[in-house]
PDB file of C-alpha atoms in Angstrom:
ATOM      1  CA  MET G 238     -32.960  11.007 -50.305  1.00 40.00           C
ATOM      2  CA  ALA G 239     -34.093  10.470 -47.172  1.00 43.00           C
ATOM      3  CA  LYS G 240     -34.792  13.631 -45.425  1.00 41.00           C
ATOM      4  CA  ALA G 241     -32.671  13.921 -42.409  1.00 43.00           C
ATOM      5  CA  LYS G 242     -34.074  13.346 -38.776  1.00 53.00           C
ATOM      6  CA  SER G 243     -33.862  16.187 -36.242  1.00 63.00           C
ATOM      7  CA  ALA G 244     -31.502  16.098 -33.053  1.00 75.00           C
ATOM      8  CA  PRO G 245     -33.622  14.184 -30.397  1.00 85.00           C
ATOM      9  CA  ILE G 246     -34.929  16.351 -27.229  1.00 91.00           C
ATOM     10  CA  CYS G 247     -31.601  16.325 -24.702  1.00 93.00           C
ATOM     11  CA  PHE G 248     -32.405  18.296 -21.336  1.00 95.00           C
ATOM     12  CA  GLY G 249     -29.236  19.611 -19.618  1.00 93.00           C
ATOM     13  CA  ALA G 250     -25.688  21.440 -20.681  1.00 91.00           C
ATOM     14  CA  PRO G 251     -24.081  19.504 -23.859  1.00 90.00           C
ATOM     15  CA  ALA G 252     -20.890  18.435 -23.065  1.00 90.00           C
ATOM     16  CA  GLY G 253     -17.899  20.876 -23.659  1.00 92.00           C
ATOM     17  CA  ILE G 254     -20.295  23.992 -23.486  1.00 94.00           C
ATOM     18  CA  SER G 255     -19.468  26.531 -20.774  1.00 93.00           C
ATOM     19  CA  GLU G 256     -22.096  28.871 -19.569  1.00 94.00           C
ATOM     20  CA  GLY G 257     -21.127  32.707 -21.214  1.00 94.00           C
ATOM     21  CA  GLN G 258     -19.824  30.398 -24.239  1.00 96.00           C
ATOM     22  CA  TRP G 259     -20.068  32.361 -27.734  1.00 96.00           C
ATOM     23  CA  PHE G 260     -21.663  31.500 -30.881  1.00 95.00           C
ATOM     24  CA  GLU G 261     -21.982  32.977 -34.291  1.00 93.00           C
ATOM     25  CA  GLY G 262     -25.599  32.182 -35.601  1.00 91.00           C
ATOM     26  CA  HIS G 263     -28.250  29.684 -35.244  1.00 91.00           C
ATOM     27  CA  ALA G 264     -26.144  26.800 -37.009  1.00 93.00           C
ATOM     28  CA  GLU G 265     -23.330  27.289 -34.596  1.00 94.00           C
ATOM     29  CA  LEU G 266     -25.848  26.813 -31.499  1.00 94.00           C
ATOM     30  CA  CYS G 267     -27.596  23.507 -33.795  1.00 93.00           C
ATOM     31  CA  GLU G 268     -24.032  22.035 -34.708  1.00 92.00           C
ATOM     32  CA  ALA G 269     -23.115  22.617 -30.844  1.00 93.00           C
ATOM     33  CA  GLY G 270     -26.470  20.905 -29.425  1.00 93.00           C
ATOM     34  CA  VAL G 271     -26.984  24.105 -27.561  1.00 95.00           C
ATOM     35  CA  HIS G 272     -30.573  24.721 -29.267  1.00 95.00           C
ATOM     36  CA  ARG G 273     -31.864  22.753 -32.329  1.00 92.00           C
ATOM     37  CA  ALA G 274     -34.637  24.220 -33.652  1.00 89.00           C
ATOM     38  CA  LEU G 275     -32.706  26.188 -36.630  1.00 86.00           C
ATOM     39  CA  GLY G 276     -34.325  29.364 -37.142  1.00 81.00           C
ATOM     40  CA  ARG G 277     -37.138  29.166 -34.077  1.00 87.00           C
ATOM     41  CA  GLY G 278     -37.275  30.382 -30.801  1.00 91.00           C
ATOM     42  CA  ILE G 279     -37.873  27.244 -28.523  1.00 95.00           C
ATOM     43  CA  ALA G 280     -36.413  23.534 -29.208  1.00 95.00           C
ATOM     44  CA  GLY G 281     -39.354  21.054 -28.392  1.00 93.00           C
ATOM     45  CA  THR G 282     -42.603  19.321 -28.365  1.00 92.00           C
ATOM     46  CA  ALA G 283     -45.875  19.275 -26.645  1.00 90.00           C
ATOM     47  CA  SER G 284     -45.298  15.750 -25.343  1.00 88.00           C
ATOM     48  CA  GLY G 285     -41.276  15.538 -24.602  1.00 91.00           C
ATOM     49  CA  GLY G 286     -41.153  19.144 -23.503  1.00 94.00           C
ATOM     50  CA  VAL G 287     -39.051  21.954 -24.173  1.00 96.00           C
ATOM     51  CA  ASP G 288     -35.266  21.754 -24.431  1.00 96.00           C
ATOM     52  CA  SER G 289     -33.412  25.069 -24.854  1.00 97.00           C
ATOM     53  CA  ILE G 290     -35.545  28.467 -25.712  1.00 97.00           C
ATOM     54  CA  VAL G 291     -33.478  31.331 -27.347  1.00 95.00           C
ATOM     55  CA  LEU G 292     -34.342  35.153 -26.368  1.00 93.00           C
ATOM     56  CA  SER G 293     -33.996  37.647 -29.281  1.00 85.00           C
ATOM     57  CA  GLY G 294     -36.615  40.485 -28.210  1.00 78.00           C
ATOM     58  CA  GLY G 295     -39.819  38.552 -29.832  1.00 73.00           C
ATOM     59  CA  TYR G 296     -42.406  39.791 -27.941  1.00 84.00           C
ATOM     60  CA  VAL G 297     -42.741  43.048 -26.196  1.00 85.00           C
ATOM     61  CA  ASP G 298     -44.135  41.542 -22.801  1.00 89.00           C
ATOM     62  CA  ASP G 299     -41.165  39.666 -22.386  1.00 91.00           C
ATOM     63  CA  VAL G 300     -38.787  40.632 -19.423  1.00 92.00           C
ATOM     64  CA  TYR G 301     -35.253  39.356 -19.489  1.00 92.00           C
ATOM     65  CA  GLY G 302     -32.922  39.659 -16.221  1.00 92.00           C
ATOM     66  CA  GLU G 303     -29.923  37.993 -15.503  1.00 92.00           C
ATOM     67  CA  GLU G 304     -31.651  35.221 -13.036  1.00 95.00           C
ATOM     68  CA  GLU G 305     -35.292  35.585 -13.671  1.00 96.00           C
ATOM     69  CA  ILE G 306     -37.162  35.909 -16.975  1.00 96.00           C
ATOM     70  CA  ILE G 307     -40.423  36.366 -17.699  1.00 95.00           C
ATOM     71  CA  TYR G 308     -40.665  34.830 -21.178  1.00 96.00           C
ATOM     72  CA  THR G 309     -43.764  35.024 -23.440  1.00 95.00           C
ATOM     73  CA  GLY G 310     -44.830  31.850 -25.425  1.00 94.00           C
ATOM     74  CA  GLU G 311     -45.083  31.245 -28.980  1.00 93.00           C
ATOM     75  CA  GLY G 312     -48.316  31.991 -31.460  1.00 91.00           C
ATOM     76  CA  GLY G 313     -50.272  34.802 -32.597  1.00 89.00           C
ATOM     77  CA  ARG G 314     -47.669  37.076 -33.952  1.00 86.00           C
ATOM     78  CA  ASP G 315     -47.047  38.200 -37.823  1.00 83.00           C
ATOM     79  CA  ARG G 316     -44.049  38.001 -38.895  1.00 77.00           C
ATOM     80  CA  ASP G 317     -44.118  40.580 -41.747  1.00 76.00           C
ATOM     81  CA  THR G 318     -45.338  43.436 -38.967  1.00 77.00           C
ATOM     82  CA  GLY G 319     -43.981  41.855 -35.826  1.00 77.00           C
ATOM     83  CA  ARG G 320     -47.412  42.475 -33.930  1.00 82.00           C
ATOM     84  CA  LEU G 321     -49.235  40.038 -32.408  1.00 85.00           C
ATOM     85  CA  TYR G 322     -52.774  39.604 -34.471  1.00 85.00           C
ATOM     86  CA  ALA G 323     -54.465  36.913 -32.407  1.00 86.00           C
ATOM     87  CA  ASP G 324     -54.723  35.402 -29.137  1.00 89.00           C
ATOM     88  CA  GLN G 325     -51.820  32.625 -27.658  1.00 89.00           C
ATOM     89  CA  SER G 326     -52.320  29.247 -26.398  1.00 89.00           C
ATOM     90  CA  MET G 327     -51.453  27.171 -24.215  1.00 88.00           C
ATOM     91  CA  GLU G 328     -52.369  24.441 -26.750  1.00 87.00           C
ATOM     92  CA  SER G 329     -49.297  25.475 -29.198  1.00 91.00           C
ATOM     93  CA  SER G 330     -46.246  22.530 -29.283  1.00 92.00           C
ATOM     94  CA  GLY G 331     -43.758  24.765 -27.913  1.00 94.00           C
ATOM     95  CA  ASN G 332     -46.153  26.511 -24.929  1.00 93.00           C
ATOM     96  CA  ALA G 333     -47.092  22.996 -23.662  1.00 92.00           C
ATOM     97  CA  GLY G 334     -43.983  21.957 -23.842  1.00 93.00           C
ATOM     98  CA  LEU G 335     -42.934  24.410 -21.249  1.00 95.00           C
ATOM     99  CA  LEU G 336     -45.784  23.627 -19.038  1.00 92.00           C
ATOM    100  CA  LEU G 337     -44.706  20.067 -19.188  1.00 92.00           C
ATOM    101  CA  ASN G 338     -41.314  20.805 -17.862  1.00 94.00           C
ATOM    102  CA  GLU G 339     -43.040  22.799 -15.217  1.00 93.00           C
ATOM    103  CA  VAL G 340     -44.688  19.410 -14.468  1.00 91.00           C
ATOM    104  CA  ARG G 341     -41.966  17.107 -14.775  1.00 92.00           C
ATOM    105  CA  GLY G 342     -39.346  19.089 -13.540  1.00 94.00           C
ATOM    106  CA  ASN G 343     -36.862  19.355 -16.789  1.00 95.00           C
ATOM    107  CA  SER G 344     -34.487  21.646 -17.016  1.00 97.00           C
ATOM    108  CA  VAL G 345     -33.969  24.550 -19.814  1.00 97.00           C
ATOM    109  CA  ARG G 346     -30.988  26.167 -21.883  1.00 97.00           C
ATOM    110  CA  VAL G 347     -31.261  29.597 -22.097  1.00 97.00           C
ATOM    111  CA  ILE G 348     -29.507  31.155 -25.003  1.00 96.00           C
ATOM    112  CA  ARG G 349     -29.096  35.091 -24.926  1.00 95.00           C
ATOM    113  CA  GLY G 350     -29.235  37.360 -28.758  1.00 91.00           C
ATOM    114  CA  LEU G 351     -26.912  39.717 -28.458  1.00 91.00           C
ATOM    115  CA  LYS G 352     -27.223  43.573 -30.352  1.00 85.00           C
ATOM    116  CA  ILE G 353     -30.945  42.876 -31.376  1.00 77.00           C
ATOM    117  CA  ARG G 354     -31.442  45.269 -34.670  1.00 73.00           C
ATOM    118  CA  GLY G 355     -34.401  45.795 -36.541  1.00 66.00           C
ATOM    119  CA  LYS G 356     -37.679  46.769 -36.013  1.00 62.00           C
ATOM    120  CA  LYS G 357     -39.679  43.760 -37.815  1.00 57.00           C
ATOM    121  CA  ARG G 358     -37.319  41.207 -38.470  1.00 61.00           C
ATOM    122  CA  ARG G 359     -35.319  40.964 -35.285  1.00 68.00           C
ATOM    123  CA  LYS G 360     -31.809  39.689 -36.382  1.00 76.00           C
ATOM    124  CA  ALA G 361     -29.306  39.063 -33.513  1.00 78.00           C
ATOM    125  CA  THR G 362     -26.238  41.065 -35.425  1.00 82.00           C
ATOM    126  CA  GLY G 363     -23.779  40.344 -32.365  1.00 89.00           C
ATOM    127  CA  GLY G 364     -24.371  36.419 -31.759  1.00 91.00           C
ATOM    128  CA  TYR G 365     -25.805  34.459 -29.254  1.00 94.00           C
ATOM    129  CA  GLU G 366     -24.366  33.600 -25.898  1.00 95.00           C
ATOM    130  CA  TYR G 367     -25.253  30.739 -23.604  1.00 97.00           C
ATOM    131  CA  CYS G 368     -26.427  31.577 -20.088  1.00 96.00           C
ATOM    132  CA  GLY G 369     -26.798  28.559 -18.606  1.00 96.00           C
ATOM    133  CA  LEU G 370     -30.054  26.263 -16.834  1.00 97.00           C
ATOM    134  CA  PHE G 371     -33.011  27.748 -16.133  1.00 97.00           C
ATOM    135  CA  ARG G 372     -36.261  26.227 -14.404  1.00 96.00           C
ATOM    136  CA  VAL G 373     -40.255  26.853 -15.685  1.00 96.00           C
ATOM    137  CA  ALA G 374     -40.989  27.966 -12.088  1.00 95.00           C
ATOM    138  CA  ASP G 375     -44.463  28.845 -13.011  1.00 92.00           C
ATOM    139  CA  HIS G 376     -46.853  30.481 -15.700  1.00 92.00           C
ATOM    140  CA  TRP G 377     -49.989  32.096 -16.436  1.00 90.00           C
ATOM    141  CA  MET G 378     -52.017  33.501 -19.334  1.00 89.00           C
ATOM    142  CA  THR G 379     -52.471  37.460 -19.445  1.00 88.00           C
ATOM    143  CA  VAL G 380     -53.816  40.208 -21.797  1.00 87.00           C
ATOM    144  CA  GLY G 381     -50.348  41.376 -23.241  1.00 88.00           C
ATOM    145  CA  LYS G 382     -49.394  44.922 -24.128  1.00 86.00           C
ATOM    146  CA  GLU G 383     -50.771  44.750 -27.410  1.00 85.00           C
ATOM    147  CA  GLY G 384     -54.376  43.602 -26.528  1.00 85.00           C
ATOM    148  CA  PHE G 385     -54.168  40.057 -26.730  1.00 87.00           C
ATOM    149  CA  LEU G 386     -53.770  36.759 -24.656  1.00 87.00           C
ATOM    150  CA  VAL G 387     -50.702  35.773 -24.215  1.00 91.00           C
ATOM    151  CA  CYS G 388     -49.114  32.990 -22.464  1.00 93.00           C
ATOM    152  CA  GLN G 389     -45.812  33.331 -20.171  1.00 94.00           C
ATOM    153  CA  PHE G 390     -43.665  31.910 -18.041  1.00 96.00           C
ATOM    154  CA  LYS G 391     -41.373  32.554 -15.062  1.00 96.00           C
ATOM    155  CA  LEU G 392     -38.047  31.271 -15.550  1.00 97.00           C
ATOM    156  CA  VAL G 393     -35.162  30.900 -12.720  1.00 97.00           C
ATOM    157  CA  LYS G 394     -31.653  30.359 -13.181  1.00 97.00           C
ATOM    158  CA  LEU G 395     -30.445  27.074 -11.281  1.00 96.00           C
ATOM    159  CA  ALA G 396     -27.637  27.009  -9.293  1.00 94.00           C
ATOM    160  CA  PRO G 397     -24.476  24.991 -10.831  1.00 91.00           C
ATOM    161  CA  GLY G 398     -25.657  21.081  -9.698  1.00 90.00           C
ATOM    162  CA  GLU G 399     -29.450  22.574  -9.077  1.00 93.00           C
ATOM    163  CA  VAL G 400     -31.475  19.894 -10.324  1.00 91.00           C
ATOM    164  CA  PRO G 401     -35.272  21.105 -10.664  1.00 91.00           C
ATOM    165  CA  LYS G 402     -37.975  19.498  -9.153  1.00 90.00           C
ATOM    166  CA  PRO G 403     -41.072  18.584 -10.420  1.00 90.00           C
ATOM    167  CA  LYS G 404     -44.038  21.081 -10.008  1.00 85.00           C
ATOM    168  CA  PRO G 405     -47.571  18.395 -10.365  1.00 77.00           C
ATOM    169  CA  MET G 406     -50.518  20.663 -11.460  1.00 68.00           C
ATOM    170  CA  ALA G 407     -52.098  22.201  -7.974  1.00 54.00           C
ATOM    171  CA  LEU G 408     -55.185  20.027  -8.929  1.00 43.00           C
ATOM    172  CA  PRO G 409     -55.943  17.022  -6.630  1.00 39.00           C
ATOM    173  CA  GLN G 410     -58.485  15.599  -8.889  1.00 42.00           C
ATOM    174  CA  PHE G 411     -55.622  14.950 -11.767  1.00 40.00           C
ATOM    175  CA  THR G 412     -53.162  13.726  -9.749  1.00 44.00           C
ATOM    176  CA  ASP G 413     -53.769   9.568 -11.039  1.00 50.00           C
ATOM    177  CA  THR G 414     -53.291  10.111 -14.768  1.00 51.00           C
ATOM    178  CA  PRO G 415     -50.387  10.811 -16.586  1.00 60.00           C
ATOM    179  CA  VAL G 416     -48.762  14.383 -16.782  1.00 58.00           C
ATOM    180  CA  GLU G 417     -49.383  15.054 -20.051  1.00 59.00           C
ATOM    181  CA  GLU G 418     -53.375  14.507 -19.080  1.00 60.00           C
ATOM    182  CA  GLN G 419     -52.570  16.868 -16.247  1.00 56.00           C
ATOM    183  CA  VAL G 420     -51.057  19.701 -18.818  1.00 62.00           C
ATOM    184  CA  ARG G 421     -54.240  18.853 -21.293  1.00 58.00           C
ATOM    185  CA  ARG G 422     -56.769  19.210 -18.439  1.00 58.00           C
ATOM    186  CA  ALA G 423     -55.131  22.418 -17.079  1.00 56.00           C
ATOM    187  CA  VAL G 424     -55.133  23.829 -20.560  1.00 56.00           C
ATOM    188  CA  GLU G 425     -58.890  23.503 -20.213  1.00 52.00           C
ATOM    189  CA  TYR G 426     -58.973  25.030 -17.072  1.00 48.00           C
ATOM    190  CA  GLN G 427     -58.025  28.251 -18.645  1.00 46.00           C
ATOM    191  CA  ARG G 428     -60.704  28.498 -20.087  1.00 41.00           C
ATOM    192  CA  LEU G 429     -63.106  28.639 -17.232  1.00 42.00           C
ATOM    193  CA  VAL G 430     -65.468  31.313 -16.945  1.00 40.00           C
ATOM    194  CA  ARG G 431     -64.950  32.555 -12.940  1.00 48.00           C
ATOM    195  CA  ASP G 432     -68.230  32.933 -11.234  1.00 51.00           C
ATOM    196  CA  SER G 433     -69.059  34.152  -7.461  1.00 68.00           C
ATOM    197  CA  LYS G 434     -70.699  35.537  -5.362  1.00 83.00           C
ATOM    198  CA  VAL G 435     -69.423  38.766  -6.487  1.00 88.00           C
ATOM    199  CA  VAL G 436     -70.399  38.443  -9.805  1.00 88.00           C
ATOM    200  CA  HIS G 437     -73.898  37.527  -9.524  1.00 89.00           C
ATOM    201  CA  ALA G 438     -73.876  40.770  -6.621  1.00 92.00           C
ATOM    202  CA  VAL G 439     -72.756  43.460  -9.222  1.00 94.00           C
ATOM    203  CA  LYS G 440     -75.173  42.132 -11.870  1.00 94.00           C
ATOM    204  CA  GLU G 441     -78.053  42.008  -9.674  1.00 93.00           C
ATOM    205  CA  MET G 442     -77.323  45.457  -8.733  1.00 95.00           C
ATOM    206  CA  TYR G 443     -77.379  47.042 -12.482  1.00 96.00           C
ATOM    207  CA  GLY G 444     -79.975  44.629 -13.355  1.00 95.00           C
ATOM    208  CA  ASN G 445     -77.943  43.237 -16.343  1.00 95.00           C
ATOM    209  CA  THR G 446     -77.381  46.843 -17.693  1.00 97.00           C
ATOM    210  CA  CYS G 447     -73.985  47.673 -19.349  1.00 97.00           C
ATOM    211  CA  GLN G 448     -72.199  50.273 -17.036  1.00 97.00           C
ATOM    212  CA  MET G 449     -70.200  52.022 -19.885  1.00 97.00           C
ATOM    213  CA  CYS G 450     -72.595  52.395 -23.166  1.00 96.00           C
ATOM    214  CA  GLU G 451     -76.212  51.326 -20.914  1.00 96.00           C
ATOM    215  CA  THR G 452     -76.808  48.314 -23.101  1.00 95.00           C
ATOM    216  CA  ARG G 453     -79.188  46.190 -21.827  1.00 95.00           C
ATOM    217  CA  LEU G 454     -79.606  42.501 -23.891  1.00 93.00           C
ATOM    218  CA  GLN G 455     -82.948  41.456 -23.745  1.00 91.00           C
ATOM    219  CA  VAL G 456     -81.882  37.047 -24.027  1.00 85.00           C
ATOM    220  CA  SER G 457     -85.828  36.174 -23.921  1.00 82.00           C
ATOM    221  CA  PRO G 458     -89.278  37.013 -23.984  1.00 84.00           C
ATOM    222  CA  GLY G 459     -89.228  36.780 -20.140  1.00 82.00           C
ATOM    223  CA  GLY G 460     -87.065  39.808 -20.273  1.00 86.00           C
ATOM    224  CA  GLU G 461     -84.017  37.973 -18.618  1.00 87.00           C
ATOM    225  CA  ALA G 462     -80.525  40.213 -19.676  1.00 90.00           C
ATOM    226  CA  TYR G 463     -77.272  39.190 -20.771  1.00 91.00           C
ATOM    227  CA  SER G 464     -74.048  40.955 -19.102  1.00 92.00           C
ATOM    228  CA  GLU G 465     -70.716  40.163 -18.071  1.00 91.00           C
ATOM    229  CA  ALA G 466     -68.326  41.072 -14.510  1.00 92.00           C
ATOM    230  CA  ALA G 467     -65.426  42.643 -15.414  1.00 93.00           C
ATOM    231  CA  HIS G 468     -62.411  42.711 -12.753  1.00 94.00           C
ATOM    232  CA  ILE G 469     -60.740  45.863 -13.003  1.00 96.00           C
ATOM    233  CA  ARG G 470     -57.255  44.464 -11.676  1.00 94.00           C
ATOM    234  CA  ALA G 471     -57.324  41.270 -13.676  1.00 89.00           C
ATOM    235  CA  LEU G 472     -57.605  38.498 -11.482  1.00 84.00           C
ATOM    236  CA  GLY G 473     -55.068  35.595 -11.164  1.00 78.00           C
ATOM    237  CA  LYS G 474     -51.246  35.857 -12.196  1.00 80.00           C
ATOM    238  CA  PRO G 475     -49.893  37.776 -12.630  1.00 86.00           C
ATOM    239  CA  HIS G 476     -51.847  41.441 -11.858  1.00 88.00           C
ATOM    240  CA  ASN G 477     -53.664  39.005  -8.484  1.00 87.00           C
ATOM    241  CA  GLY G 478     -56.307  41.386  -8.552  1.00 89.00           C
ATOM    242  CA  PRO G 479     -59.224  40.492  -5.175  1.00 90.00           C
ATOM    243  CA  ASP G 480     -62.797  39.167  -6.446  1.00 87.00           C
ATOM    244  CA  VAL G 481     -64.527  41.928  -4.292  1.00 91.00           C
ATOM    245  CA  LEU G 482     -67.566  44.206  -5.606  1.00 94.00           C
ATOM    246  CA  GLU G 483     -64.907  47.364  -5.457  1.00 95.00           C
ATOM    247  CA  ASN G 484     -62.951  45.706  -8.161  1.00 95.00           C
ATOM    248  CA  VAL G 485     -65.807  45.030 -10.714  1.00 96.00           C
ATOM    249  CA  LEU G 486     -67.801  46.461 -13.285  1.00 97.00           C
ATOM    250  CA  CYS G 487     -71.004  45.099 -15.101  1.00 97.00           C
ATOM    251  CA  LEU G 488     -70.200  45.293 -18.734  1.00 96.00           C
ATOM    252  CA  CYS G 489     -72.078  43.734 -21.852  1.00 95.00           C
ATOM    253  CA  ALA G 490     -69.714  41.337 -23.930  1.00 92.00           C
ATOM    254  CA  ASN G 491     -68.417  44.543 -26.020  1.00 93.00           C
ATOM    255  CA  CYS G 492     -67.292  46.670 -23.524  1.00 95.00           C
ATOM    256  CA  HIS G 493     -65.917  43.879 -21.427  1.00 94.00           C
ATOM    257  CA  ALA G 494     -63.609  42.635 -24.525  1.00 91.00           C
ATOM    258  CA  LEU G 495     -62.295  46.473 -25.166  1.00 94.00           C
ATOM    259  CA  PHE G 496     -61.917  46.853 -21.581  1.00 95.00           C
ATOM    260  CA  ASP G 497     -59.929  44.011 -20.981  1.00 91.00           C
ATOM    261  CA  ARG G 498     -58.206  44.646 -23.780  1.00 91.00           C
ATOM    262  CA  GLY G 499     -57.206  48.347 -22.823  1.00 92.00           C
ATOM    263  CA  ALA G 500     -59.268  49.586 -25.330  1.00 94.00           C
ATOM    264  CA  LEU G 501     -61.775  51.144 -22.949  1.00 96.00           C
ATOM    265  CA  GLN G 502     -60.540  52.690 -19.934  1.00 96.00           C
ATOM    266  CA  LEU G 503     -61.471  54.529 -16.715  1.00 97.00           C
ATOM    267  CA  SER G 504     -60.142  58.142 -15.603  1.00 96.00           C
ATOM    268  CA  ASP G 505     -59.561  58.447 -11.698  1.00 96.00           C
ATOM    269  CA  HIS G 506     -63.190  60.245 -11.739  1.00 96.00           C
ATOM    270  CA  LEU G 507     -64.862  57.616 -13.061  1.00 97.00           C
ATOM    271  CA  ASP G 508     -64.887  59.091 -17.082  1.00 97.00           C
ATOM    272  CA  VAL G 509     -65.284  56.627 -19.801  1.00 97.00           C
ATOM    273  CA  LEU G 510     -61.404  56.734 -21.629  1.00 95.00           C
ATOM    274  CA  ASP G 511     -61.285  55.605 -24.794  1.00 94.00           C
ATOM    275  CA  GLY G 512     -57.883  53.727 -24.761  1.00 92.00           C
ATOM    276  CA  LEU G 513     -56.626  54.632 -28.112  1.00 90.00           C
ATOM    277  CA  THR G 514     -56.775  57.874 -28.363  1.00 89.00           C
ATOM    278  CA  ARG G 515     -57.933  59.073 -24.372  1.00 86.00           C
ATOM    279  CA  ASN G 516     -60.629  60.916 -25.106  1.00 94.00           C
ATOM    280  CA  ILE G 517     -63.421  60.716 -22.662  1.00 95.00           C
ATOM    281  CA  LYS G 518     -66.637  58.416 -24.425  1.00 95.00           C
ATOM    282  CA  GLY G 519     -68.929  59.223 -21.280  1.00 96.00           C
ATOM    283  CA  LYS G 520     -69.421  58.763 -17.388  1.00 96.00           C
ATOM    284  CA  LEU G 521     -69.287  55.545 -16.082  1.00 97.00           C
ATOM    285  CA  LYS G 522     -73.254  54.886 -14.732  1.00 97.00           C
ATOM    286  CA  LYS G 523     -72.442  53.854 -10.751  1.00 95.00           C
ATOM    287  CA  VAL G 524     -74.931  53.546  -8.191  1.00 95.00           C
ATOM    288  CA  ARG G 525     -74.420  55.055  -4.414  1.00 93.00           C
ATOM    289  CA  GLU G 526     -73.500  51.843  -3.188  1.00 94.00           C
ATOM    290  CA  HIS G 527     -71.527  50.360  -5.478  1.00 96.00           C
ATOM    291  CA  GLU G 528     -67.838  51.914  -4.712  1.00 95.00           C
ATOM    292  CA  ILE G 529     -65.198  51.660  -6.740  1.00 96.00           C
ATOM    293  CA  LYS G 530     -61.435  51.409  -5.603  1.00 96.00           C
ATOM    294  CA  VAL G 531     -59.478  54.022  -7.499  1.00 96.00           C
ATOM    295  CA  GLU G 532     -56.330  52.163  -6.947  1.00 96.00           C
ATOM    296  CA  PHE G 533     -57.744  49.423  -9.153  1.00 96.00           C
ATOM    297  CA  VAL G 534     -58.515  51.638 -11.779  1.00 96.00           C
ATOM    298  CA  ARG G 535     -55.178  53.112 -12.045  1.00 96.00           C
ATOM    299  CA  GLN G 536     -53.020  50.068 -12.203  1.00 95.00           C
ATOM    300  CA  HIS G 537     -55.648  48.863 -14.951  1.00 95.00           C
ATOM    301  CA  ARG G 538     -54.700  52.007 -16.813  1.00 93.00           C
ATOM    302  CA  GLN G 539     -51.079  51.317 -16.174  1.00 92.00           C
ATOM    303  CA  ARG G 540     -50.605  47.813 -17.893  1.00 90.00           C
ATOM    304  CA  TRP G 541     -50.831  49.927 -20.977  1.00 86.00           C
ATOM    305  CA  GLY G 542     -49.433  52.817 -20.505  1.00 79.00           C
ATOM    306  CA  ASP G 543     -46.688  51.791 -23.139  1.00 70.00           C
ATOM    307  CA  ARG G 544     -48.315  49.702 -25.473  1.00 60.00           C
ATOM    308  CA  PHE G 545     -47.413  51.375 -28.349  1.00 53.00           C
ATOM    309  CA  SER G 546     -43.927  50.706 -28.278  1.00 51.00           C
ATOM    310  CA  THR G 547     -41.977  49.661 -31.272  1.00 43.00           C
ATOM    311  CA  PRO G 548     -43.007  46.320 -32.422  1.00 42.00           C
ATOM    312  CA  THR G 549     -39.999  43.259 -32.471  1.00 41.00           C
ATOM    313  CA  ASP G 550     -39.740  40.564 -33.608  1.00 38.00           C
ATOM    314  CA  ARG G 551     -38.130  36.645 -32.123  1.00 43.00           C
TER     315      ARG G 551
END
């Protein structure tokens, strides 16, 4: 018997479906043409885009509003425990598809699960509600509350009759390439390491010695050492930290990875804290001319304030 083909991607509101309409489960959503992907939160592909998503409390970094949604993409989650175990990537099919929607200006149907229950395998015990059409207004990558990189998308509700506008990537050198290539190269941009005068200054200030563990990683017979610059309030969306000396630390690779994921933190008095126990591990090494603003330190700690909330599942 030939395998049944899935329905093709179809953007916009399905005929005969009204906002607020209720559906018992995924089978009804699929039959009505509202959500084609049975049992999955994202319906779409990297090459065609995403025509619908289901909100069912899948990730602790999600924020569900009526007019604006911060939606965490797919990948990296253990379906048995409900927790993340690896970084997400914009190259994942559903994430790349949402990014393509932003570039092309394609709308996304949003379906909300009702009365979500379960600590690991989450289930919408109250059925599903069709919430209307949204546009992908923005995207970014950030370290989430569980300590791994997550892909996030800002979705904004469309007014009746509103058509989202295409949003080419802000990369002028890519304007003559197809949108798929723009998306691929934008994904590559996520991997770029920031390099600035501030980065060089903080490394020179400490002679490439880690301010937390005081390790100096010598990498050549001539005495050259390797270190990394860690921004306390993260650069880029959604944290928008400044690239200034008051917001930068000189760390070894290990401490940098732990600090970026909240496993190491700082107190207002610049004690180095174990981010998993809040015990003091020592004092941050700091030269007199290096001012560190406490507002950036507090913002970093606040990012991890509720990281141990109950795991959820999409």
